[in-house]
Tab-separated table of C-alpha atoms in Angstrom:
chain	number	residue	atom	x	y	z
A	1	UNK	CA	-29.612	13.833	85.139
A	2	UNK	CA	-31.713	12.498	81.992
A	3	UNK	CA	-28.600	11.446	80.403
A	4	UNK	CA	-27.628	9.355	82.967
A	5	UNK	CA	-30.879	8.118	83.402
A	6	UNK	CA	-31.181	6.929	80.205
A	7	UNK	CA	-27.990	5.522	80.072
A	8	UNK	CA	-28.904	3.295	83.335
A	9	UNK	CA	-32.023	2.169	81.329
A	10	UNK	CA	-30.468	0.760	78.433
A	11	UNK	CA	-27.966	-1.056	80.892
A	12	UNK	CA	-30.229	-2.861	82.712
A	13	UNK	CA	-31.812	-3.667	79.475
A	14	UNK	CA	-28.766	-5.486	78.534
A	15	UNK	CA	-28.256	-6.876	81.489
A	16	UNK	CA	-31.490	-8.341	81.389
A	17	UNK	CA	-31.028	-9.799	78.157
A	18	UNK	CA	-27.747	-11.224	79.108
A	19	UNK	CA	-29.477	-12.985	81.676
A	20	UNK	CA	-32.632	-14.448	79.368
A	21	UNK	CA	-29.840	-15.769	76.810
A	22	UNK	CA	-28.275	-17.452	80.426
A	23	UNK	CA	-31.701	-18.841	81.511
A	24	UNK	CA	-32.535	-20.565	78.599
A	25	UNK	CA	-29.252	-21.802	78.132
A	26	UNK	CA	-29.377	-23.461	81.756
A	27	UNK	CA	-32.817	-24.782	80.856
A	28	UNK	CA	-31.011	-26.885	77.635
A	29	UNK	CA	-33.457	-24.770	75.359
A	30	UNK	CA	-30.663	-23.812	73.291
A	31	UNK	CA	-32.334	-25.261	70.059
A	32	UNK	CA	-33.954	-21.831	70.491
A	33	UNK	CA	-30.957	-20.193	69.025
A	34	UNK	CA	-29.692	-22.512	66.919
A	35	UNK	CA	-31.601	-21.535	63.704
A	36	UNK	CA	-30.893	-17.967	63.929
A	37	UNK	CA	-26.717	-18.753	64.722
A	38	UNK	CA	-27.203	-21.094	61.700
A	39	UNK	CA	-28.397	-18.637	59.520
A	40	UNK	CA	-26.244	-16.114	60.744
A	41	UNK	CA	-23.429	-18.593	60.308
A	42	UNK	CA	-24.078	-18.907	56.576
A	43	UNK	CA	-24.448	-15.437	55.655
A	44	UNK	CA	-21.120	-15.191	56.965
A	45	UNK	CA	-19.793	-17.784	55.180
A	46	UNK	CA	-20.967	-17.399	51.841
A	47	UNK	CA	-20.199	-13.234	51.779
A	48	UNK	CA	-16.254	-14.617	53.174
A	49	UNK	CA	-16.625	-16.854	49.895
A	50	UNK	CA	-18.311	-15.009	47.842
A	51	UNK	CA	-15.613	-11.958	48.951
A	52	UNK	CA	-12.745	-14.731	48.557
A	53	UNK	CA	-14.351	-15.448	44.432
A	54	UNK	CA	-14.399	-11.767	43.775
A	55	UNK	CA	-10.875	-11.349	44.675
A	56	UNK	CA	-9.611	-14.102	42.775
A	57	UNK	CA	-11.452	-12.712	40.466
A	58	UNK	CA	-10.071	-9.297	40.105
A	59	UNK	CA	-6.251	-10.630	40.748
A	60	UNK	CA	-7.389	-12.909	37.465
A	61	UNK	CA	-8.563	-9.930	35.909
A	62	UNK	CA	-5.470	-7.803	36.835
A	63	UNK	CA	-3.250	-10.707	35.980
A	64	UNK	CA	-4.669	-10.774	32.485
A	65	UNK	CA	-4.470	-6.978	32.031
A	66	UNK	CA	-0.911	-7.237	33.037
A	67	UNK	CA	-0.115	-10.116	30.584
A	68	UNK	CA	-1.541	-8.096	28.127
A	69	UNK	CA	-0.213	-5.034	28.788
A	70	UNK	CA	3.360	-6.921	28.591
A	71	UNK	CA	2.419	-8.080	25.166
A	72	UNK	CA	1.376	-4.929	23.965
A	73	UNK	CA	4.762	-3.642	25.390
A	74	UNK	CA	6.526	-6.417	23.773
A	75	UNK	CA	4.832	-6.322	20.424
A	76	UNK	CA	5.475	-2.291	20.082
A	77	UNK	CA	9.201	-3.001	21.311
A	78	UNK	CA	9.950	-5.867	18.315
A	79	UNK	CA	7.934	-3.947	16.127
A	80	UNK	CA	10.055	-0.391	16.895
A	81	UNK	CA	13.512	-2.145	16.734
A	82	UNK	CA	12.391	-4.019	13.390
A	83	UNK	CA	11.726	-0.302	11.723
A	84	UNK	CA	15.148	0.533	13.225
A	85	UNK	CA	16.942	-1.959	11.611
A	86	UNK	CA	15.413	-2.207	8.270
A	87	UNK	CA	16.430	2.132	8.412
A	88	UNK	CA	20.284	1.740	9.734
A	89	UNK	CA	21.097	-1.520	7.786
A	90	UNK	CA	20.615	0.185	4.250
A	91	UNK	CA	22.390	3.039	5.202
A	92	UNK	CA	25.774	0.367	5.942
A	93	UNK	CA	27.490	-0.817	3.126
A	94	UNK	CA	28.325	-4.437	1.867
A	95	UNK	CA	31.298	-6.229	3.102
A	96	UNK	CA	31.666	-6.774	-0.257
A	97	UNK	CA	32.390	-3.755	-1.186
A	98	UNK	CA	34.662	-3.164	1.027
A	99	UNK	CA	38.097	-2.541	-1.183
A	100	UNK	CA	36.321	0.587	-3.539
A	101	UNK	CA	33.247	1.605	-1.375
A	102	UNK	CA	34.744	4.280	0.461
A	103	UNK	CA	36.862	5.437	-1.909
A	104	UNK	CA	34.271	6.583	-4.351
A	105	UNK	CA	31.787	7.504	-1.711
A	106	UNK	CA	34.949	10.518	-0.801
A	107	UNK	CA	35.287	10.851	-4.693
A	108	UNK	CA	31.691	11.595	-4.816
A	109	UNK	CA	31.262	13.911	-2.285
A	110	UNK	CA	33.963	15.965	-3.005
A	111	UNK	CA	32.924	16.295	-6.641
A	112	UNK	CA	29.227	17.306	-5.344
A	113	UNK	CA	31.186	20.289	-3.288
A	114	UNK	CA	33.413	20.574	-6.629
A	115	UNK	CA	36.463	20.080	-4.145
A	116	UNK	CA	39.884	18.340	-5.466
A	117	UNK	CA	40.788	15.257	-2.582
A	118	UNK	CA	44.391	14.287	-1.908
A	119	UNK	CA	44.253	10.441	-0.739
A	120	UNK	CA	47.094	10.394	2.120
A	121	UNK	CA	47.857	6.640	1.794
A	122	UNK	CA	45.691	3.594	1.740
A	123	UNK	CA	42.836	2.971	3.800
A	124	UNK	CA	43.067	1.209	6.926
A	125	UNK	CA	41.083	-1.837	8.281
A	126	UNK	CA	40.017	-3.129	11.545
A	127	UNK	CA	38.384	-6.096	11.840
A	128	UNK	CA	38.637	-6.894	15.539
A	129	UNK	CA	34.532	-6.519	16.183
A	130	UNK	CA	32.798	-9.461	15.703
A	131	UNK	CA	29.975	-8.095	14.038
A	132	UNK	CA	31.605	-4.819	11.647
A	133	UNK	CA	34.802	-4.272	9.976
A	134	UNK	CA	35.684	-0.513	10.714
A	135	UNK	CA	37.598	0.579	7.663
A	136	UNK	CA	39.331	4.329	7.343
A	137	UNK	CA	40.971	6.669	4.883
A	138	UNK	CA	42.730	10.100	5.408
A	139	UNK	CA	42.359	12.704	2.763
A	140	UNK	CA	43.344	16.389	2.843
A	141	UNK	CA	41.660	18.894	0.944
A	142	UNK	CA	41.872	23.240	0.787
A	143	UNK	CA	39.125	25.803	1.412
A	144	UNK	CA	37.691	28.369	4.052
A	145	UNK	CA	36.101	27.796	6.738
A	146	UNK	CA	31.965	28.684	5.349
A	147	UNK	CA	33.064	25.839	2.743
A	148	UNK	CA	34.674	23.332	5.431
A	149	UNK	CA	31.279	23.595	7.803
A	150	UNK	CA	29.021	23.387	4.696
A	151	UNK	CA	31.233	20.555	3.697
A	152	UNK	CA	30.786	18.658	6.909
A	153	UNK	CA	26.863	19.522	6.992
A	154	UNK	CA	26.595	17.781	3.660
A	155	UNK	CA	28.312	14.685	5.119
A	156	UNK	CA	26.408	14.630	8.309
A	157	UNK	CA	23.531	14.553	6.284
A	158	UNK	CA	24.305	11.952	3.410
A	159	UNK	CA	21.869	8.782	3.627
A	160	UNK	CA	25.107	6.625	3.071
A	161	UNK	CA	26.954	5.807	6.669
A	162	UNK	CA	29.955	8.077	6.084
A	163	UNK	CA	31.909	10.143	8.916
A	164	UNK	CA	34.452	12.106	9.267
A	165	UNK	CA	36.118	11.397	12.653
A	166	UNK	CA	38.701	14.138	12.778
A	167	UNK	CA	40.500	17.174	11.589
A	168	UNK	CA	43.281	19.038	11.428
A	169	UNK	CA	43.208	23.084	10.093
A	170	UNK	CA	46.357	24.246	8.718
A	171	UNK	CA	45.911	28.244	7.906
A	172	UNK	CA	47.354	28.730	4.233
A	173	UNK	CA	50.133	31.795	4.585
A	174	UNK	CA	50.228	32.186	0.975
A	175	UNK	CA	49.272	35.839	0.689
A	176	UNK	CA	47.434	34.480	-2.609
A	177	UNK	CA	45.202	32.308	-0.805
A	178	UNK	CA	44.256	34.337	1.782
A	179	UNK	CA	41.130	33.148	3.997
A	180	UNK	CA	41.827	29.584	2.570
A	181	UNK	CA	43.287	26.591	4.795
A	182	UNK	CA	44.867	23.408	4.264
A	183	UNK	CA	42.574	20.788	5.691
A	184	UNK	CA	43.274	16.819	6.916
A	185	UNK	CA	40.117	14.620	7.483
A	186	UNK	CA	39.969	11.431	8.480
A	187	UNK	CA	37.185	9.415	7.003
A	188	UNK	CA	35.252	6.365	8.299
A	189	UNK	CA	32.631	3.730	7.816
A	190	UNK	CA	31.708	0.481	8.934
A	191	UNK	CA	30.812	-2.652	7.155
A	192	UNK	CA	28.617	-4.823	8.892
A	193	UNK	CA	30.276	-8.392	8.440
A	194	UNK	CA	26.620	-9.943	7.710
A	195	UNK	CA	23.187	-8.261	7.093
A	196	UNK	CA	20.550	-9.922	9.099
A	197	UNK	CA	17.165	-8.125	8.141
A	198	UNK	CA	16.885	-10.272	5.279
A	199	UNK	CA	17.271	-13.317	7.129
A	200	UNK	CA	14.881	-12.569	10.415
A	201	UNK	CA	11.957	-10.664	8.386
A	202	UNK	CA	9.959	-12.827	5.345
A	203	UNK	CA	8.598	-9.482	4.677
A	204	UNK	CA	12.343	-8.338	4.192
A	205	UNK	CA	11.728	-7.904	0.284
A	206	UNK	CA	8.114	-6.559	0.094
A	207	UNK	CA	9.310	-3.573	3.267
A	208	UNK	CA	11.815	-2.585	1.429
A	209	UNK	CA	9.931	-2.588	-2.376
A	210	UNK	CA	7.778	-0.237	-0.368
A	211	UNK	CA	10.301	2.068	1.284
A	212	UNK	CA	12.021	2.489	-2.235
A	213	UNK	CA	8.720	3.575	-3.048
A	214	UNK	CA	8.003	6.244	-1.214
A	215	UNK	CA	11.065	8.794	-2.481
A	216	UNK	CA	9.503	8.202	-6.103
A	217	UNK	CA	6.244	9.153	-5.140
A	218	UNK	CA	7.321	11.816	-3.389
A	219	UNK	CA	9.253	13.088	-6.694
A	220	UNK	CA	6.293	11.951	-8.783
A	221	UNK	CA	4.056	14.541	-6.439
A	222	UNK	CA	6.622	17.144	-6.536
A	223	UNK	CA	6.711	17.157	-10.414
A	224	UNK	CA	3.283	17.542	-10.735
């Protein structure tokens, strides 16, 4: 019953005030409210403009923190392909080269595993890339099969680009040889038809001063 008392009383209070605002609006004292919708009028306004600055301000903001976060992106992008190629195009030999490069790289490599190589013809060249020549020779070679993985280990891990791309095992039945095998390996490399580090990077020649650097150093250190 006090509840809805109360509730009667506030009501009729706006009712009442309802009908003072409609009085002295009949009565052409309107002037009365005109300061207060003025001023209520340009707080409005100047929060919706001051609200409008502040988000052009932080889509400015964000905008610039975007911009920059593409740049950083960009910069650590041309800077990680630029290490990339100044370590792969070393590793690629000189179209120059190409007639006695591979050849000696297979001589080499065999006389490091004190292997004898059998050249099976002449090496072969494709140059239908626009950018590498791939050139290939097939050699054959005997030992067992510890030798032939350490063999291909050694390869893998040679700083020149040399692969071998495939290989045929041929069990030896001479009861002589036993354990040994007859093996056929095809080797590759590519030779890029021009070098372009040199050309993109002025730093080309100081980089690379400095990365031939760094495995005499190391040496230097280790001697010590």
């Amino acid at each position: 019953m006090a509840a809805n008392l109360k509730n009667n009383k506030q009501v009729e209070a706006l009712k009442k005030g309802f009908q003072d605002i409609q009085t002295v609006m009949q009565e052409g004292n309107y002037k009365l409210f005109v300061k207060q919708f003025v001023a209520v009028l340009v707080v409005f306004l100047g929060f919706k403009y001051c609200s409008g600055q502040f988000a052009d301000k932080i889509n400015n903001y964000n905008g610039q923190m975007d911009a920059i976060h593409m740049q950083q992106s960009s910069e650590r992008e041309y800077m990680t392909n630029k290490d990339l190629l100044f370590e792969l195009e070393p590793r690629f030999p000189d179209i120059s080269d190409k007639n006695g490069w591979l050849t000696s790289q297979i001589l080499g490599v065999f006389k490091e595993a004190e292997l004898t190589p059998q050249m099976d013809g002449s090496q072969t060249e494709d140059a239908s890339n626009p950018t590498y020549e791939a050139v290939s020779l097939q050699v054959s070679s005997e030992m067992d099969f510890t030798r032939f993985a350490r063999f291909l280990a050694d390869i893998e891990n040679n700083d020149e680009y040399l692969k071998v791309s495939d290989f045929s095992i041929t069990k030896d039945t001479d009861p002589e040889h036993l354990g040994n095998n007859k093996i056929s390996m095809k080797f590759n490399t590519i030779f890029p038809k021009e070098k372009i580090a040199k050309k993109l990077f002025k730093d080309y020649d100081k980089i690379m001063a400095q990365k031939r650097a760094k495995p005499e150093a190391k040496k230097q250190a280790g001697g010590k």
